[in-house]
Amino acid sequence: MTRLLVCAGLGGVGKTTTSAALALRCAQEGDRVVVLTIDPARRLADALGVERLGNEPVPVPLDAPGTLHALMLDRKATWDEVIRRYAPSDEIRDRLLGNRYYEQVSTRLGGSQEYMANEKLYQLVQSGAWDVVVLDTPPARQTVEFFRAPERMRGVFDQRVLEGLLRPSKGLLAMAGRRVTGLLRRIAGDHVLGDIAEFFSLTTGLSAGFRERHRAVHEWLHDRERTGYYLVTAARNTQSHDVREFLGVLEGRQMRLAGFFVNRTTRDPGLVEPIAELQPPAGVEGVVWGRALDGLVASAAAQRREARREGEEAAALVRSHGQVPVWMIPDLGEEVRDLRGLTLLARFLPPSPATVIA
Amino acid sequence: MRLLDARVVVVTGKGGVGKTATASAIALAAAQRGRRAAVVELYGAGSVPAMMGLSNRSYAAQRVAEGVDAVSLTPWECLDEYGLRTLKVAALARLFLSNRVVGAFLDAVPGLHDLVQLGKLLHMIDAPDQDEVHYDLVVLDAPATGHGLSFLDTSATMMEMTRMGPLYELASEIDTLLRDPDQTALALVSLPEELPARETLELVEALGPRRAQVAAVLLNQVEPPPTGEDVPWGLARAALVGAAPHLVAHGDQVMRRVIDQSEWRSLLARGLEGVPVIELPRLHRGPLGPAAIAEFAARIAASLEVS
């Protein structure tokens, strides 16, 4: 069974890099791993030592018992792939690929990226080629969007809903339908409605497949034996509203929280020495010297308080979530640029990430 | 265009660089100059209210400081309001919008959610109803770059897609407002670190004609030298070695960051010729709150005085 490790968290907390390091850690344990990333920055390709990341897994050159592959979700390419693979006829395929509304759906409709992440995930798991898939989640304003966005899209693609609207038949329901359609026309205009109606009539033959694949992914993501969630946060904000909301959703859905990654923790400078007696160097006035030293002491003390606060909040996370481990990842002071940096980062991650949920 | 004189300030930048704090501080700085300001977030993110010390998000304006309101929009609340205004008859609008089919349809129109929220923004500065506040300035805590650019193009895309009708009209009004350098300013938030700095320069490059609307780049988490500007760290370090190893190690660490940051600060300054760069200090205070926002607002005001 392919196990899934999902790295969730807000943009800017180091999610993509952490996902890659987590995947590396699994490969070091002997797993056949693939990491699906979303971040379009070239940097990750560099860090992994590969020429470029595309929509299909590429091998990462690695000296490890397992293997590591990486790919970067290309929303548009994945949509096209899905249409090409599942369209019931060449004619429908071509008309869909040329439909104006499809162009919008596949490039910019909110939620369609998350939706395609699910399609990609489905392909990866179905291939049977992987022990572990590490999933980096798309950047979003709220971490819970990872769950909500594809569900909203499923609502959109639920033919039973939109068919009623766009192709009303006879009878009382149709009258209500026509009235609603009329109002929609008033608000949105005819062009939009026409394009959308064509799109949905073309996708009729695909919608059962969409539903089925997404039901499968939905089940996997809820399967505690298969899928674990790692919540990536910035050290300064482990008690944020966003974190609490995400944890609430996991708990409500009885999904497995595998651990926390607290990124860029502050280094504790240690006890600040008394230096009031220290004489100023030649040429520096006593007042100026005093002010400079006060500044230094205050900054060390503030950093010390911050380090402690982060430690206490991490301890609170451990307490409030039972057995779930918290991994503190220090600020390494530089960007991860190559496999060496990624290996260094991986040392701070759990020893065998995937066995947590085995 | 001066940052605090705009009618709309769109605040964007890479994820995690401090957009929310910066947007809040800009609103506060403008309010301190006597302008009625609102700081607005989208999709009910809850980050603006949290930053300003409020316990809940709310579509209705919440007062967070003298002259500053926090407004948290969701597409659904904006759609309700827009539907009500367009369809006039309240009962009809409610029936229409609560329809499951309509809900699915509205989710299916790309950019509609962005558009109706921008529509609300327009309404806030242009034509509020009698019992509503009229804002001189709305500061938008916009999506992260990448999303940020396509977000600015929402209105143009919508115009292209609809070609006529009420949504077209709305999109066209928004487009005019957001492209007008006399009304809308862009504030780019960044950090003196490699990735955010490069991303900021790439964004400016990608802005095209909108580059003229960039009123400021706000650089967060700037590290002051360990012993201030008057005493060089090398001199202080020599005196401290032996006496205070922890402080020396701390000062060295800070100094490394200062040196590292100076590279990206100058890279940004070179690439952003003519755009004021406002530096905001790194605060070791955990999650930022109203006190930090007040400090940032004072810095913004001070550096705009100078420039």
XYZ file of C-alpha atoms in Angstrom, chain B residues 7-287:
281
model
C -7.629 55.819 -2.337
C -6.691 52.175 -2.631
C -3.420 50.563 -1.558
C -2.924 46.986 -2.708
C -0.399 45.247 -0.469
C 1.254 42.159 -1.889
C 4.425 40.081 -1.529
C 5.655 36.528 -1.046
C 3.927 34.357 1.552
C 5.192 34.937 5.092
C 6.858 38.318 4.555
C 4.406 40.232 6.733
C 1.748 41.508 4.320
C -0.974 41.636 6.950
C 1.105 43.555 9.482
C 2.283 45.961 6.805
C -1.202 46.557 5.417
C -2.490 47.268 8.919
C 0.376 49.658 9.593
C -0.227 51.576 6.344
C -3.890 52.039 7.270
C -2.931 53.243 10.734
C -0.316 55.658 9.388
C -2.894 57.156 6.994
C -5.468 57.459 9.774
C -2.933 59.330 11.886
C -2.814 61.869 9.073
C -6.554 62.328 9.392
C -7.747 59.996 6.651
C -10.590 57.575 7.297
C -9.032 54.188 6.561
C -10.029 50.548 6.373
C -7.776 47.519 6.210
C -9.505 44.804 4.234
C -8.798 41.100 3.962
C -10.296 38.595 1.523
C -11.755 35.113 1.849
C -12.395 35.592 5.559
C -8.753 34.768 6.278
C -9.020 36.103 9.837
C -5.431 37.353 9.819
C -6.225 41.074 9.828
C -8.602 40.840 12.808
C -6.108 38.628 14.674
C -3.276 41.068 13.958
C -5.345 43.930 15.338
C -6.244 42.052 18.501
C -9.835 41.192 17.600
C -11.189 37.787 18.521
C -13.471 37.323 15.505
C -13.570 38.194 11.856
C -16.533 40.217 10.660
C -17.910 41.434 7.344
C -19.236 44.471 9.141
C -16.493 46.996 9.881
C -14.831 46.657 13.288
C -13.060 49.663 14.745
C -9.445 48.771 15.588
C -7.903 52.187 16.161
C -8.821 55.848 15.857
C -9.852 56.224 12.207
C -9.116 52.616 11.255
C -11.622 49.817 10.652
C -10.895 46.167 9.952
C -13.115 44.533 7.352
C -13.010 40.825 6.593
C -14.677 39.922 3.319
C -15.857 36.565 2.060
C -17.053 36.017 -1.504
C -20.354 34.728 -0.181
C -21.171 37.792 1.877
C -20.102 40.048 -0.987
C -22.256 38.059 -3.419
C -25.251 38.435 -1.124
C -24.758 42.160 -1.021
C -24.076 42.406 -4.740
C -27.093 40.241 -5.580
C -29.279 42.381 -3.396
C -28.084 45.538 -5.088
C -28.433 44.105 -8.603
C -31.754 42.355 -8.212
C -33.258 45.078 -6.019
C -36.002 42.859 -4.596
C -34.628 41.396 -1.370
C -36.876 38.334 -1.219
C -36.087 37.396 -4.798
C -32.361 37.891 -4.251
C -32.388 35.688 -1.197
C -34.321 32.943 -2.953
C -31.968 33.157 -5.909
C -28.726 33.119 -3.964
C -29.764 30.337 -1.628
C -30.511 28.118 -4.645
C -28.123 25.135 -4.699
C -27.760 25.294 -8.462
C -26.939 28.978 -8.382
C -24.377 28.328 -5.652
C -22.667 25.707 -7.800
C -22.817 28.002 -10.797
C -21.292 30.962 -8.991
C -18.450 28.723 -7.784
C -17.898 27.746 -11.409
C -17.243 31.221 -12.776
C -13.491 31.837 -12.620
C -12.561 35.033 -10.873
C -16.114 35.813 -9.764
C -15.174 35.407 -6.114
C -12.275 37.818 -6.491
C -14.411 40.196 -8.503
C -17.291 40.552 -6.059
C -14.863 41.183 -3.226
C -13.174 43.898 -5.266
C -16.647 45.211 -6.010
C -17.228 45.654 -2.304
C -13.968 47.532 -2.062
C -15.071 49.893 -4.797
C -18.354 50.380 -2.987
C -16.539 51.279 0.224
C -14.692 54.206 -1.313
C -17.149 55.266 -3.990
C -20.790 54.947 -3.198
C -21.596 53.628 0.209
C -25.230 53.667 1.220
C -26.399 56.423 3.527
C -25.881 54.534 6.764
C -22.422 53.300 5.751
C -19.010 54.795 6.364
C -17.246 56.465 3.486
C -13.558 55.579 3.494
C -10.870 57.886 2.150
C -8.486 54.953 1.892
C -8.899 51.213 1.661
C -5.782 49.107 2.227
C -6.118 45.641 0.766
C -4.222 42.733 2.291
C -3.961 41.054 -1.122
C -3.009 37.485 -2.034
C 0.657 36.509 -2.237
C 2.653 37.286 -5.391
C 2.099 34.808 -8.119
C -1.501 34.869 -7.111
C -1.078 38.599 -6.674
C -0.552 39.353 -10.336
C -3.400 37.234 -11.635
C -5.512 38.780 -8.902
C -4.827 42.271 -10.283
C -5.923 40.978 -13.692
C -9.176 39.508 -12.415
C -11.191 42.402 -13.736
C -9.637 42.307 -17.207
C -10.204 38.560 -17.452
C -13.796 38.957 -16.385
C -14.380 41.690 -18.959
C -13.001 39.461 -21.662
C -15.169 36.574 -20.556
C -18.484 38.391 -20.127
C -18.191 41.059 -22.850
C -21.430 42.740 -21.648
C -23.980 42.833 -18.851
C -23.795 43.815 -15.198
C -20.728 41.712 -14.406
C -18.921 43.346 -17.306
C -19.842 46.783 -15.994
C -18.623 45.922 -12.526
C -15.377 44.466 -13.859
C -14.800 47.510 -16.008
C -15.301 49.940 -13.105
C -12.890 47.935 -10.960
C -10.375 47.761 -13.754
C -10.423 51.525 -14.205
C -9.912 52.086 -10.482
C -7.104 49.559 -10.049
C -5.164 50.788 -13.081
C -5.426 54.462 -12.223
C -2.081 55.646 -10.845
C -3.823 58.636 -9.251
C -6.104 56.409 -7.220
C -4.496 53.041 -6.676
C -1.028 52.476 -5.257
C 0.813 49.198 -4.952
C 2.840 48.447 -1.835
C 5.217 45.521 -2.188
C 6.290 43.770 0.975
C 9.594 41.972 1.085
C 12.392 40.749 3.321
C 16.125 41.373 3.048
C 16.620 37.706 2.149
C 17.452 36.064 -1.132
C 14.134 34.561 -2.188
C 11.763 37.359 -1.157
C 14.125 39.998 -2.596
C 14.416 38.199 -5.933
C 10.701 37.600 -6.047
C 10.030 41.301 -5.450
C 12.300 42.285 -8.336
C 10.631 39.697 -10.577
C 7.242 41.054 -9.609
C 8.254 44.625 -10.444
C 9.541 43.374 -13.775
C 6.279 41.564 -14.469
C 4.145 44.588 -13.556
C 4.696 46.313 -16.882
C 2.799 49.619 -17.031
C 1.618 49.059 -13.464
C 5.172 49.683 -12.286
C 4.318 53.375 -12.061
C 1.800 52.480 -9.368
C 4.395 51.020 -7.008
C 4.411 53.646 -4.254
C 6.731 51.850 -1.848
C 8.561 48.671 -1.062
C 8.306 47.783 2.607
C 11.184 45.741 3.871
C 10.386 43.784 7.005
C 12.624 42.192 9.633
C 15.588 44.465 9.006
C 18.238 43.642 11.577
C 19.951 46.613 13.251
C 23.711 46.189 13.902
C 24.338 44.481 17.288
C 25.821 47.558 18.951
C 23.934 50.218 17.026
C 25.253 52.657 14.451
C 27.766 54.517 16.646
C 29.988 51.687 17.850
C 31.285 49.238 15.250
C 30.733 45.623 16.270
C 34.414 44.778 15.736
C 35.435 47.321 18.353
C 32.816 46.172 20.855
C 33.611 42.554 20.169
C 37.302 43.027 21.022
C 36.306 44.483 24.387
C 33.793 41.737 25.108
C 35.843 38.689 24.159
C 36.706 36.757 27.297
C 34.327 38.751 29.455
C 31.054 37.745 27.818
C 31.222 34.744 25.466
C 27.428 34.437 25.153
C 27.064 38.058 24.156
C 29.931 37.750 21.682
C 28.292 34.718 20.082
C 24.996 36.557 19.945
C 26.559 39.689 18.477
C 28.378 37.584 15.872
C 25.139 35.920 14.873
C 23.354 39.265 14.564
C 26.280 40.718 12.617
C 26.202 37.799 10.173
C 22.551 38.531 9.526
C 23.263 42.239 9.116
C 25.969 41.516 6.524
C 23.813 38.952 4.768
C 20.882 41.366 4.669
C 22.950 44.261 3.338
C 23.545 42.301 0.131
C 19.811 41.912 -0.508
C 18.995 45.428 0.656
C 21.365 46.894 -1.901
C 20.163 44.491 -4.589
C 16.632 45.758 -3.988
C 17.690 49.399 -3.878
C 19.501 49.034 -7.221
C 16.593 47.245 -8.860
C 13.956 49.631 -7.575
C 15.375 52.953 -8.554
C 12.982 55.776 -7.698
C 10.764 53.725 -5.427
C 10.994 54.539 -1.714
C 12.122 51.554 0.342
C 10.706 51.668 3.864
C 12.614 49.516 6.319
C 10.843 48.012 9.320
C 12.884 46.479 12.123
C 12.907 42.849 13.190
C 11.083 42.530 16.508
C 11.751 39.571 18.778
C 8.246 39.480 20.079
C 6.526 36.387 18.857
C 3.296 36.986 16.945
